[in-house]
Coordinates of C-alpha atoms in Angstrom, one line a residue:
M2 CA 25.6 5.5 11.6
F3 CA 22.3 4.0 12.9
N4 CA 23.7 1.5 15.4
K5 CA 20.4 1.2 17.2
V6 CA 18.1 1.5 14.2
V7 CA 19.0 -2.1 13.4
P8 CA 21.4 -3.0 16.2
A9 CA 23.1 -6.1 14.8
L10 CA 23.6 -4.6 11.4
V11 CA 25.6 -1.6 12.5
K12 CA 27.3 -2.7 15.7
S13 CA 30.8 -1.7 14.4
S14 CA 29.8 1.8 13.4
S15 CA 29.3 5.1 15.3
D16 CA 27.2 4.7 18.4
K17 CA 25.6 8.1 18.4
I18 CA 22.0 6.9 18.2
K19 CA 20.5 5.8 21.5
R20 CA 17.4 3.9 20.3
I21 CA 15.0 3.2 17.5
C22 CA 11.3 4.2 17.5
L23 CA 9.5 1.2 16.1
S24 CA 6.1 2.8 15.9
Q25 CA 4.3 5.5 14.0
G26 CA 2.9 7.6 16.8
R27 CA -0.1 9.9 16.5
F28 CA -1.1 12.7 18.9
R29 CA -1.3 16.4 19.2
S30 CA 1.1 17.9 21.7
T31 CA -0.5 19.8 24.6
V32 CA 2.6 20.9 26.3
A33 CA 4.4 24.1 25.4
S34 CA 8.1 24.0 25.2
T35 CA 10.0 25.4 28.2
Q36 CA 13.3 25.6 26.4
G37 CA 14.9 28.9 25.5
D38 CA 14.0 30.3 22.2
E39 CA 16.8 30.2 19.6
V40 CA 17.1 31.8 16.3
E41 CA 19.0 30.0 13.6
G42 CA 22.1 31.8 12.6
G43 CA 22.8 32.8 9.1
K44 CA 22.8 35.7 6.8
E45 CA 19.8 37.9 7.1
K46 CA 18.0 39.0 3.9
Q47 CA 17.2 42.6 3.4
V48 CA 13.6 43.7 2.6
D49 CA 13.3 45.0 -0.9
E50 CA 12.1 48.6 -1.1
G51 CA 10.0 48.0 -4.2
T52 CA 6.2 48.2 -4.3
V53 CA 5.8 44.5 -3.8
V54 CA 6.3 45.0 0.0
K55 CA 3.7 46.9 1.9
A56 CA 4.3 47.9 5.5
V57 CA 1.1 47.7 7.5
Q58 CA 2.0 48.6 11.1
A59 CA 4.6 48.0 13.7
D60 CA 3.5 45.7 16.4
T61 CA 5.4 45.0 19.6
I62 CA 5.7 41.2 20.0
I63 CA 7.3 39.0 22.5
Q64 CA 9.3 36.3 20.7
S65 CA 10.2 34.4 23.9
K66 CA 10.8 34.7 27.6
N67 CA 14.5 35.0 26.9
T68 CA 14.3 37.8 24.3
T69 CA 13.5 41.5 24.6
D70 CA 10.5 43.2 23.0
A71 CA 11.0 43.8 19.3
Q72 CA 9.4 46.0 16.7
T73 CA 8.4 43.9 13.8
Q74 CA 6.8 45.2 10.6
K75 CA 4.0 43.2 9.2
I76 CA 4.6 42.5 5.6
E77 CA 2.2 41.8 2.8
I78 CA 3.1 40.6 -0.6
D79 CA 1.5 41.9 -3.8
F80 CA 1.4 38.8 -6.0
D81 CA -0.2 40.9 -8.9
N82 CA 2.9 43.1 -9.2
T83 CA 4.4 41.7 -12.4
H84 CA 7.2 44.2 -12.5
E85 CA 8.6 42.7 -9.3
A86 CA 7.6 39.1 -10.0
Y87 CA 9.4 38.9 -13.4
K88 CA 12.3 41.4 -13.0
S89 CA 14.7 38.4 -13.1
K90 CA 13.4 37.3 -16.5
D91 CA 14.3 38.8 -19.9
N92 CA 11.6 38.9 -22.7
I93 CA 12.7 35.7 -24.3
E94 CA 12.2 33.9 -21.0
L95 CA 8.7 35.3 -20.7
L96 CA 7.8 34.2 -24.2
R97 CA 9.2 30.7 -23.5
S98 CA 7.1 30.4 -20.4
L99 CA 4.0 31.5 -22.3
L100 CA 4.7 29.0 -25.1
V101 CA 5.4 26.0 -22.8
F102 CA 2.4 26.7 -20.5
K103 CA 0.2 27.0 -23.6
L104 CA 1.5 23.7 -25.0
C105 CA 0.7 22.1 -21.7
T106 CA -3.0 22.8 -22.1
F107 CA -3.3 20.6 -25.3
D108 CA -4.3 17.1 -24.3
F109 CA -2.9 15.4 -27.4
L110 CA 0.5 17.0 -27.0
V111 CA 0.7 16.1 -23.3
D112 CA -0.6 12.6 -23.5
K113 CA 1.8 11.8 -26.4
N114 CA 4.6 14.0 -25.2
K115 CA 7.1 11.1 -24.7
M116 CA 6.4 9.7 -28.2
L117 CA 6.6 13.1 -29.7
M118 CA 10.0 13.8 -28.1
D119 CA 11.4 10.4 -29.3
L120 CA 10.1 11.2 -32.8
S121 CA 11.6 14.7 -32.8
K122 CA 15.0 13.2 -31.9
K123 CA 14.8 10.9 -34.9
V124 CA 13.7 13.6 -37.3
F125 CA 16.0 16.4 -36.2
G126 CA 19.0 14.5 -34.9
Q127 CA 20.5 14.6 -31.5
R128 CA 22.1 18.1 -31.6
L129 CA 19.1 19.9 -33.1
F130 CA 16.8 18.1 -30.8
E131 CA 18.7 19.2 -27.7
R132 CA 18.7 22.8 -28.9
L133 CA 15.0 22.6 -29.4
M134 CA 14.4 21.2 -26.0
K135 CA 16.6 23.9 -24.4
M136 CA 14.5 26.5 -26.1
T137 CA 11.3 25.0 -24.7
F138 CA 10.6 22.4 -22.0
Y139 CA 14.1 21.7 -20.9
G140 CA 15.0 25.3 -20.7
Q141 CA 11.8 26.0 -18.7
F142 CA 12.0 23.3 -16.1
V143 CA 15.7 22.1 -15.9
A144 CA 18.6 24.3 -14.8
G145 CA 21.4 22.6 -16.9
E146 CA 23.3 19.4 -17.6
D147 CA 25.7 19.3 -14.7
H148 CA 26.7 21.1 -11.5
N149 CA 28.9 23.6 -13.4
S150 CA 26.3 24.6 -16.0
I151 CA 23.6 25.2 -13.4
K152 CA 25.6 27.8 -11.5
P153 CA 24.7 30.9 -13.5
L154 CA 21.0 30.2 -13.0
I155 CA 21.5 29.5 -9.3
H156 CA 23.5 32.7 -8.8
K157 CA 20.9 34.8 -10.8
N158 CA 18.0 33.5 -8.7
Q159 CA 20.0 34.1 -5.5
A160 CA 20.6 37.7 -6.6
F161 CA 16.8 38.1 -6.6
G162 CA 16.3 36.4 -3.2
V163 CA 15.6 32.9 -4.3
G164 CA 17.6 29.9 -3.2
S165 CA 17.9 26.4 -4.5
V166 CA 17.0 22.8 -3.6
L167 CA 19.2 20.8 -6.0
D168 CA 17.7 17.7 -7.5
Y169 CA 19.6 15.5 -9.9
S170 CA 16.7 14.3 -12.0
V171 CA 18.1 11.5 -14.0
E172 CA 16.3 8.2 -13.8
E173 CA 16.1 5.0 -15.8
D174 CA 13.8 5.1 -18.9
L175 CA 12.4 1.6 -18.3
T176 CA 9.4 0.1 -20.1
Q177 CA 6.4 -0.9 -17.9
E178 CA 7.3 -4.6 -18.3
E179 CA 10.9 -4.0 -17.2
A180 CA 9.7 -2.0 -14.1
E181 CA 7.3 -4.8 -13.1
K182 CA 10.0 -7.4 -13.5
K183 CA 12.4 -5.6 -11.2
E184 CA 9.7 -5.1 -8.6
M185 CA 8.6 -8.7 -8.6
E186 CA 12.2 -10.0 -8.4
Q187 CA 12.4 -8.3 -5.0
R188 CA 9.2 -10.1 -3.8
Y189 CA 10.7 -13.5 -4.8
V190 CA 13.7 -13.0 -2.7
S191 CA 11.6 -12.1 0.4
C192 CA 9.1 -14.9 -0.2
C193 CA 11.9 -17.5 -0.1
F194 CA 12.3 -16.8 3.6
L195 CA 8.7 -16.7 4.9
T196 CA 7.8 -18.9 7.8
L197 CA 6.8 -22.3 6.3
G198 CA 3.1 -22.5 5.6
V199 CA 2.4 -19.1 7.2
D200 CA 2.4 -15.7 5.6
H201 CA 1.9 -12.9 8.1
R202 CA 2.5 -10.1 5.6
E203 CA -0.4 -7.7 4.8
K204 CA -1.4 -7.2 1.2
K205 CA -0.5 -3.5 1.4
Y206 CA 3.1 -4.2 2.2
K207 CA 3.7 -6.8 -0.5
A208 CA 4.8 -6.2 -4.1
H209 CA 2.0 -6.6 -6.7
R210 CA 2.7 -7.0 -10.4
Q211 CA -0.2 -4.8 -11.5
F212 CA 1.5 -2.0 -9.5
G213 CA 5.0 -3.0 -10.1
D214 CA 5.7 0.0 -12.2
R215 CA 5.6 2.6 -9.4
R216 CA 5.7 5.4 -11.9
G217 CA 2.0 4.9 -12.9
G218 CA -0.2 7.8 -12.0
V219 CA 2.8 9.8 -10.6
V220 CA 3.6 13.1 -12.3
S221 CA 6.0 14.9 -10.0
A222 CA 8.3 12.5 -8.4
R223 CA 11.3 10.5 -9.5
T224 CA 11.1 6.7 -9.2
Y225 CA 14.0 4.3 -8.5
F226 CA 14.1 0.6 -9.1
Y227 CA 16.5 -1.7 -7.4
A228 CA 19.0 -3.6 -9.6
D229 CA 22.0 -4.4 -7.4
E230 CA 24.2 -2.9 -4.6
A231 CA 26.6 -1.4 -7.1
K232 CA 23.8 0.7 -8.6
C233 CA 22.8 1.9 -5.2
D234 CA 26.4 3.0 -4.6
N235 CA 26.3 4.9 -7.9
Q236 CA 23.1 6.6 -6.9
M237 CA 24.6 7.5 -3.5
E238 CA 27.6 9.0 -5.4
T239 CA 25.2 11.0 -7.5
F240 CA 23.5 12.4 -4.3
L241 CA 27.0 13.2 -2.9
N242 CA 27.9 15.2 -6.0
C243 CA 24.6 17.0 -5.7
I244 CA 25.3 17.9 -2.1
K245 CA 28.8 19.1 -3.1
A246 CA 27.3 21.2 -6.0
S247 CA 24.7 22.7 -3.6
G248 CA 27.4 23.6 -1.1
G249 CA 29.5 25.2 -3.8
A250 CA 26.7 27.1 -5.4
S251 CA 25.1 28.8 -2.4
I252 CA 25.6 29.3 1.3
D253 CA 22.2 28.1 2.4
G254 CA 21.1 25.5 -0.1
F255 CA 19.2 22.2 0.1
S256 CA 19.8 18.9 -1.6
A257 CA 17.0 16.3 -2.2
I258 CA 17.4 12.6 -1.8
K259 CA 15.1 9.5 -2.1
M260 CA 15.4 6.5 0.2
T261 CA 14.4 4.0 -2.5
A262 CA 17.5 4.9 -4.4
L263 CA 19.8 3.8 -1.6
G264 CA 18.8 0.1 -1.1
R265 CA 16.4 -2.7 -1.7
P266 CA 12.8 -1.2 -1.4
Q267 CA 11.6 -4.5 0.0
F268 CA 13.4 -3.7 3.2
L269 CA 11.4 -0.5 3.4
L270 CA 8.2 -2.4 2.9
Q271 CA 9.0 -4.9 5.6
F272 CA 10.2 -2.3 8.1
S273 CA 7.1 -0.1 7.4
E274 CA 4.8 -3.1 8.2
V275 CA 6.6 -3.7 11.5
L276 CA 6.3 0.0 12.5
V277 CA 2.6 0.0 11.7
K278 CA 1.8 -3.2 13.5
W279 CA 3.7 -2.2 16.7
R280 CA 1.6 1.0 16.7
R281 CA -1.5 -1.2 16.5
F282 CA -0.1 -3.3 19.4
F283 CA 0.0 -0.2 21.5
N284 CA -3.6 0.5 20.7
L285 CA -4.5 -3.1 21.7
L286 CA -2.8 -2.7 25.1
A287 CA -4.5 0.7 25.6
A288 CA -7.8 -1.0 24.8
Q289 CA -7.1 -3.6 27.5
Q290 CA -6.7 -0.8 30.0
G291 CA -9.9 0.8 28.9
K292 CA -8.2 3.7 27.1
S293 CA -9.2 3.1 23.5
G294 CA -10.7 6.0 21.6
M295 CA -8.7 8.6 23.6
D296 CA -6.3 11.0 22.0
A297 CA -2.9 9.3 21.7
L298 CA -1.3 11.8 24.1
E299 CA -3.8 10.9 26.7
Q300 CA -3.3 7.1 26.3
K301 CA -1.0 6.7 29.3
L302 CA -0.7 3.0 30.2
E303 CA -0.4 1.9 33.8
L304 CA 3.0 0.2 34.0
E305 CA 2.2 -2.6 36.3
Q306 CA -0.8 -3.6 34.2
L307 CA 1.4 -3.3 31.1
K308 CA 4.1 -5.5 32.5
E309 CA 1.5 -8.2 33.3
S310 CA 0.0 -8.0 29.8
L311 CA 3.3 -8.2 28.1
T312 CA 4.3 -11.2 30.2
K313 CA 1.1 -13.0 29.4
L314 CA 1.4 -12.3 25.7
G315 CA 4.9 -13.8 25.6
V316 CA 6.6 -10.7 24.5
G317 CA 9.5 -11.5 26.9
N318 CA 10.2 -13.1 30.2
K319 CA 9.5 -11.2 33.4
D320 CA 13.1 -10.2 34.0
D321 CA 13.5 -8.8 30.5
I322 CA 10.3 -6.8 30.8
E323 CA 11.3 -5.4 34.1
N324 CA 14.7 -4.3 32.6
W325 CA 12.8 -2.4 29.8
F326 CA 11.3 0.0 32.3
T327 CA 14.5 0.9 34.2
G328 CA 15.7 3.8 32.1
E329 CA 16.2 7.3 33.5
K330 CA 12.8 8.5 32.4
L331 CA 10.7 5.4 31.8
G332 CA 8.4 4.5 34.6
S333 CA 9.1 7.5 36.7
S334 CA 5.5 8.5 36.6
G335 CA 4.0 5.0 36.9
T336 CA 2.7 5.3 33.3
I337 CA 4.0 5.0 29.8
D338 CA 2.8 7.0 26.7
L339 CA 3.3 6.4 23.0
L340 CA 6.7 7.9 22.8
D341 CA 7.9 6.0 25.8
W342 CA 6.6 2.9 24.2
N343 CA 8.5 3.7 21.0
S344 CA 11.8 3.8 22.9
L345 CA 11.3 0.3 24.3
I346 CA 11.2 -1.7 21.1
N347 CA 14.9 -1.7 20.4
D348 CA 16.2 -4.8 22.2
R349 CA 16.8 -6.9 19.1
T350 CA 20.0 -8.7 18.2
S351 CA 19.5 -9.2 14.4
I352 CA 17.4 -7.8 11.6
S353 CA 15.3 -11.0 11.5
N354 CA 14.6 -10.6 15.2
L355 CA 13.8 -7.0 14.7
L356 CA 11.1 -7.9 12.1
V357 CA 8.9 -9.6 14.7
I358 CA 5.3 -8.3 14.8
P359 CA 2.4 -8.7 17.3
N360 CA -0.7 -10.5 16.2
V361 CA -3.5 -8.2 17.5
E362 CA -6.0 -11.1 17.5
T363 CA -3.9 -13.5 19.6
G364 CA -1.6 -11.1 21.2
Q365 CA 1.4 -13.3 20.3
L366 CA 4.6 -12.1 18.7
E367 CA 5.2 -13.7 15.3
P368 CA 8.0 -13.4 12.9
L369 CA 7.2 -11.4 9.8
L370 CA 9.8 -13.5 8.0
R371 CA 11.5 -16.7 9.0
K372 CA 15.1 -15.3 8.4
F373 CA 17.3 -13.3 6.2
T374 CA 20.3 -14.5 4.3
V375 CA 23.7 -13.2 5.2
E376 CA 23.7 -11.2 1.9
E377 CA 20.3 -9.6 2.7
E378 CA 21.5 -8.6 6.2
K379 CA 24.5 -6.9 4.4
Q380 CA 22.3 -5.2 2.0
M381 CA 20.2 -3.6 4.7
K382 CA 23.3 -2.6 6.6
R383 CA 24.6 -0.9 3.5
M384 CA 21.4 1.0 3.0
L385 CA 21.7 2.5 6.5
Q386 CA 25.4 3.3 5.9
R387 CA 24.6 5.2 2.7
V388 CA 22.0 7.3 4.5
D389 CA 24.6 8.0 7.2
I390 CA 27.3 9.0 4.7
L391 CA 24.9 11.4 2.9
A392 CA 23.9 13.1 6.2
K393 CA 27.6 13.6 7.3
H394 CA 28.5 14.9 3.8
A395 CA 25.7 17.4 4.1
V396 CA 27.0 18.7 7.4
E397 CA 30.5 19.0 6.0
N398 CA 29.3 21.0 3.0
G399 CA 26.9 23.3 4.9
V400 CA 23.9 21.9 3.1
R401 CA 20.5 20.9 4.4
L402 CA 19.2 17.5 3.3
M403 CA 15.6 17.2 2.1
V404 CA 14.3 13.6 2.3
D405 CA 11.5 13.2 -0.2
A406 CA 8.3 11.4 0.7
E407 CA 7.2 8.3 -1.2
Q408 CA 4.3 5.8 -1.3
T409 CA 2.5 5.1 2.0
Y410 CA 3.7 1.5 2.0
F411 CA 7.3 2.8 2.1
Q412 CA 6.7 6.0 4.1
P413 CA 6.7 4.7 7.8
A414 CA 10.2 3.3 7.3
I415 CA 11.4 6.3 5.4
S416 CA 10.1 8.7 8.1
R417 CA 11.6 6.6 10.9
L418 CA 15.0 6.5 9.3
T419 CA 14.8 10.3 8.6
L420 CA 13.8 10.8 12.2
E421 CA 16.9 9.0 13.4
M422 CA 19.0 11.2 11.2
Q423 CA 17.4 14.2 12.7
R424 CA 18.1 13.0 16.2
I425 CA 21.8 12.8 15.4
F426 CA 22.4 15.8 13.0
N427 CA 19.8 18.3 14.1
R428 CA 21.2 19.0 17.5
E429 CA 22.6 22.4 16.8
K430 CA 20.6 23.5 13.8
P431 CA 18.2 22.0 11.3
I432 CA 20.2 19.9 8.8
I433 CA 17.7 17.0 8.0
F434 CA 14.2 17.8 6.8
N435 CA 11.4 15.2 6.5
T436 CA 8.6 15.5 4.0
Y437 CA 5.0 15.2 5.0
Q438 CA 2.3 14.6 2.4
C439 CA -0.9 16.4 3.5
Y440 CA -3.2 14.5 1.3
L441 CA -2.8 11.6 3.7
K442 CA -5.5 11.1 6.4
E443 CA -2.8 10.6 9.0
A444 CA -0.6 13.6 8.1
Y445 CA -1.5 15.6 11.1
D446 CA -0.8 12.7 13.5
N447 CA 2.6 12.2 11.9
V448 CA 3.6 15.8 12.1
S449 CA 2.4 16.3 15.7
V450 CA 4.1 13.2 17.1
D451 CA 7.4 14.1 15.5
V452 CA 7.2 17.7 16.8
E453 CA 6.6 16.3 20.3
L454 CA 9.5 14.0 20.1
S455 CA 11.8 16.8 18.9
R456 CA 10.6 18.9 21.8
R457 CA 11.2 16.2 24.4
E458 CA 14.7 15.4 23.1
G459 CA 15.7 19.0 22.3
W460 CA 16.7 18.8 18.7
Y461 CA 15.6 21.0 15.7
F462 CA 12.5 19.8 13.9
G463 CA 12.6 20.2 10.1
A464 CA 9.6 19.6 7.9
K465 CA 8.7 20.2 4.3
L466 CA 4.9 20.2 3.8
V467 CA 3.5 19.1 0.4
R468 CA 0.1 18.2 -0.7
G469 CA 1.4 14.9 -2.3
A470 CA 2.4 13.2 -5.5
Y471 CA 1.0 9.7 -5.5
M472 CA -2.8 10.2 -5.1
Y473 CA -4.1 8.4 -8.2
Q474 CA -1.7 5.5 -7.8
E475 CA -2.4 5.1 -4.1
R476 CA -6.2 5.2 -4.5
S477 CA -6.1 2.7 -7.4
R478 CA -3.8 0.4 -5.5
A479 CA -5.9 0.5 -2.3
E480 CA -9.1 -0.3 -4.2
E481 CA -7.6 -3.0 -6.4
I482 CA -5.7 -4.9 -3.6
G483 CA -8.3 -4.3 -0.9
Y484 CA -7.1 -2.0 1.9
E485 CA -8.3 1.3 3.3
D486 CA -7.7 4.3 1.0
P487 CA -5.0 6.4 2.8
I488 CA -5.9 9.6 0.9
N489 CA -8.2 12.4 2.1
P490 CA -11.6 12.2 0.3
D491 CA -11.3 15.5 -1.7
Y492 CA -9.0 18.5 -2.5
E493 CA -10.8 20.6 0.1
A494 CA -10.1 18.1 2.8
T495 CA -6.4 18.0 1.7
N496 CA -6.3 21.8 1.9
R497 CA -7.7 21.7 5.4
M498 CA -5.2 19.1 6.4
Y499 CA -2.3 21.2 4.9
H500 CA -3.4 24.3 6.8
K501 CA -3.9 22.3 10.0
C502 CA -0.4 20.8 9.9
L503 CA 1.1 24.1 8.9
E504 CA -0.6 26.0 11.7
F505 CA 0.6 23.4 14.2
V506 CA 4.2 23.8 13.2
L507 CA 3.9 27.6 13.1
E508 CA 2.6 27.5 16.6
E509 CA 5.5 25.3 17.7
I510 CA 7.9 27.8 16.1
D511 CA 6.1 30.6 18.0
H512 CA 6.6 28.6 21.3
N513 CA 10.0 27.1 20.5
R514 CA 12.3 28.5 17.8
K515 CA 13.8 25.1 17.2
A516 CA 11.0 24.1 14.7
N517 CA 11.4 24.8 11.0
V518 CA 9.1 24.4 8.1
M519 CA 9.2 24.7 4.3
V520 CA 5.8 25.6 2.8
A521 CA 6.2 23.7 -0.5
S522 CA 3.2 24.9 -2.4
H523 CA 2.1 26.5 -5.6
N524 CA -1.2 27.5 -4.0
E525 CA -1.3 31.2 -3.6
D526 CA -4.0 31.0 -0.9
T527 CA -1.8 28.7 1.2
V528 CA 1.1 31.2 0.9
K529 CA -1.2 34.0 2.0
F530 CA -2.4 31.9 4.9
T531 CA 1.2 31.4 6.0
L532 CA 2.0 35.1 5.7
E533 CA -1.1 36.0 7.7
K534 CA -0.2 33.5 10.5
M535 CA 3.4 34.8 10.6
N536 CA 2.1 38.3 11.0
Q537 CA -0.2 37.3 13.8
M538 CA 2.6 35.5 15.6
G539 CA 5.2 38.1 14.9
L540 CA 7.4 35.7 13.1
S541 CA 10.0 37.6 11.1
P542 CA 11.2 36.3 7.7
T543 CA 14.8 37.1 8.7
E544 CA 14.6 34.5 11.5
N545 CA 14.8 31.8 8.7
K546 CA 12.3 29.5 10.4
V547 CA 9.6 29.5 7.7
Y548 CA 10.7 28.8 4.1
F549 CA 8.7 28.7 0.9
G550 CA 9.3 26.3 -2.0
Q551 CA 8.2 26.0 -5.6
L552 CA 9.4 24.1 -8.7
L553 CA 11.7 25.7 -11.1
G554 CA 9.8 27.3 -14.0
M555 CA 6.5 27.4 -12.2
C556 CA 4.8 30.1 -10.1
D557 CA 7.5 32.7 -10.3
Q558 CA 4.9 35.3 -9.4
I559 CA 5.0 33.7 -5.9
S560 CA 8.6 32.8 -5.5
F561 CA 10.4 36.0 -6.5
P562 CA 8.2 38.6 -4.7
L563 CA 8.6 36.5 -1.6
G564 CA 12.4 36.4 -2.1
Q565 CA 12.7 40.1 -2.8
A566 CA 10.6 40.8 0.4
G567 CA 13.2 39.0 2.5
F568 CA 11.5 35.6 2.9
P569 CA 13.6 32.5 2.6
V570 CA 12.2 31.0 -0.6
Y571 CA 13.6 28.1 -2.7
K572 CA 13.2 26.6 -6.1
Y573 CA 13.4 22.9 -6.6
V574 CA 16.1 22.9 -9.2
P575 CA 16.3 19.8 -11.4
Y576 CA 19.4 19.2 -13.5
G577 CA 20.9 16.5 -15.8
P578 CA 21.7 15.7 -19.4
V579 CA 18.9 16.4 -21.9
N580 CA 18.3 12.8 -22.9
E581 CA 18.4 11.5 -19.3
V582 CA 15.9 13.9 -17.9
I583 CA 13.3 13.2 -20.6
P584 CA 11.3 11.1 -18.1
Y585 CA 11.2 14.0 -15.7
L586 CA 10.2 16.4 -18.5
S587 CA 7.4 14.1 -19.6
R588 CA 5.9 14.1 -16.1
R589 CA 6.3 17.8 -15.8
A590 CA 4.2 18.2 -19.0
L591 CA 1.5 16.0 -17.4
E592 CA 1.5 17.9 -14.2
N593 CA 1.4 21.3 -15.9
R594 CA -1.6 20.2 -18.0
G595 CA -3.8 20.0 -14.9
F596 CA -2.2 23.1 -13.4
M597 CA -2.6 25.3 -16.4
K598 CA -6.1 24.1 -17.3
G599 CA -7.2 24.8 -13.7
S600 CA -5.9 28.4 -13.7
Q601 CA -5.1 31.1 -16.3
R602 CA -3.6 33.3 -13.7
E603 CA 0.1 32.7 -14.4
R604 CA -0.2 33.1 -18.1
S605 CA -2.3 36.3 -17.7
L606 CA 0.4 37.7 -15.5
L607 CA 3.1 36.8 -18.0
W608 CA 1.2 38.6 -20.8
K609 CA 0.6 41.6 -18.5
E610 CA 4.3 42.0 -17.8
L611 CA 5.3 41.5 -21.5
K612 CA 2.8 44.2 -22.6
R613 CA 4.0 46.5 -19.9
R614 CA 7.6 46.2 -21.1
L615 CA 6.6 46.7 -24.8
L616 CA 4.6 49.8 -23.9
N617 CA 7.5 51.2 -21.9
G618 CA 10.0 50.5 -24.8
Q619 CA 11.7 47.7 -22.9
I620 CA 11.9 45.4 -26.0
L621 CA 15.5 44.4 -25.1
Y622 CA 15.0 44.2 -21.3
K623 CA 17.7 42.4 -19.5
P624 CA 17.7 41.8 -15.7
V625 CA 20.2 43.7 -13.7
Y626 CA 21.9 42.0 -10.8

């Protein structure tokens, strides 16, 4: 339990966490790890002998100072080999894929897909409608209705080297008006407790009616709206069942969760604003010492000057400030850097005291809110408790927990809470994985500072790298409300950012085997880039440090060749009752429209394999496993 994340809220719980980092740090590490290299235990995957794997040459590599020289074969994957790519699919499955992907290219069908599905249900009746969906979109993108029905697909994929990230994809089918109402109800509760006559909240971190429906412009991420604490408890139970199902279905699975399902999103808004403003405060203090414009790692503040500045600014009295710098590590060098700074901002006695922010213009500390009610304090405590329960349950079931990324106005708080889970549960192996959206301008800063913290504290860093799911919504919101667009200017810039973040983590793995990354991408060039870097660094797939991830029903020509070549690769596996995953299927159709229009490659490979089978008399082909 996060007893120092929000100290007063969780005082009676486990005291495993030592402090909270109330800042979003940004810098590139320049110090290589001196810790011994460790390889995560687990079952090694055998390299398939098929033509999909090509041995280039054996290179002698040094994996660490503590390991002996090893002969490692460089492996290249042939993503054009349809025999290997689709050997897990029968002909009916290939035809279904071709049909669904073709339908996704018709704008009318995609734009009106929700209306057409509702109409089909009325015309055909519930039973026939469900059968039709299972023959098409549902069968393509969803594994089954519950944790029992998904097991055959999971076991089949596993037999061909592909694991699973289970994702229970049920969400409310709200109208836009209902979604906006729920969002604005949160804002009303918070506004009741603003300091009289003064609103220190920034526009970015407030709820706005025109963007109250957080599903707008989002095609590949579930959205949760707060109703009450009972609903959050139910959603936690759903995640617990998903974790249990993942543990029962495979020995090395993942389970995905979303923070906004576990409590009032307004808390995440407020906490995010605090984290961002404390980061700015550090920049202000650095500027006062003439160190603005430097890389964050180089911004080492002189302690004596810092103490004087904090005293003048009224952050605390002289004795309090002196006590802040008496830790085992703080102050030993006479300077303090960003991560040291993060560790200081934890001496708060209640959530309302925690949400105090510095005014960078006056230098004075000001309350973000006047106070919280007793009930609000309880709600925030319950949110942290739910996160803690899920993490412990994942450990007990041998499952790794993937915390999904969300909108930028939530993300600083989500990342910080995830970081605190990593500090507790990633001590012996990577259990908790954070998600980094590389379409964000600050993605590299976020990745590099978290890697550095894991290195300093000696825990396993776990990351999933994605390009991002909220671009259109984020851009529109920033322009309409009036704050800086957080998204990279174009797709090429996002690609560069993705590869920059990926290369940084791969280099950390090369130096220190405690880092782990999932390359969650459908981009074949990104996958090839990763393989090339792994070959250069001598990173073996059997070390289970670099994973690959794609969505169920998409890019099988990438997933299965990787899996059969011995690489840890995973499908994001949605499941849930037909009627209740329709919102998910609707978004998947929208996403595939752009994906399929942009490239004919997957369909051409499917046709190629189907023709190959027909010419070889494999009309009734069935996968053998």
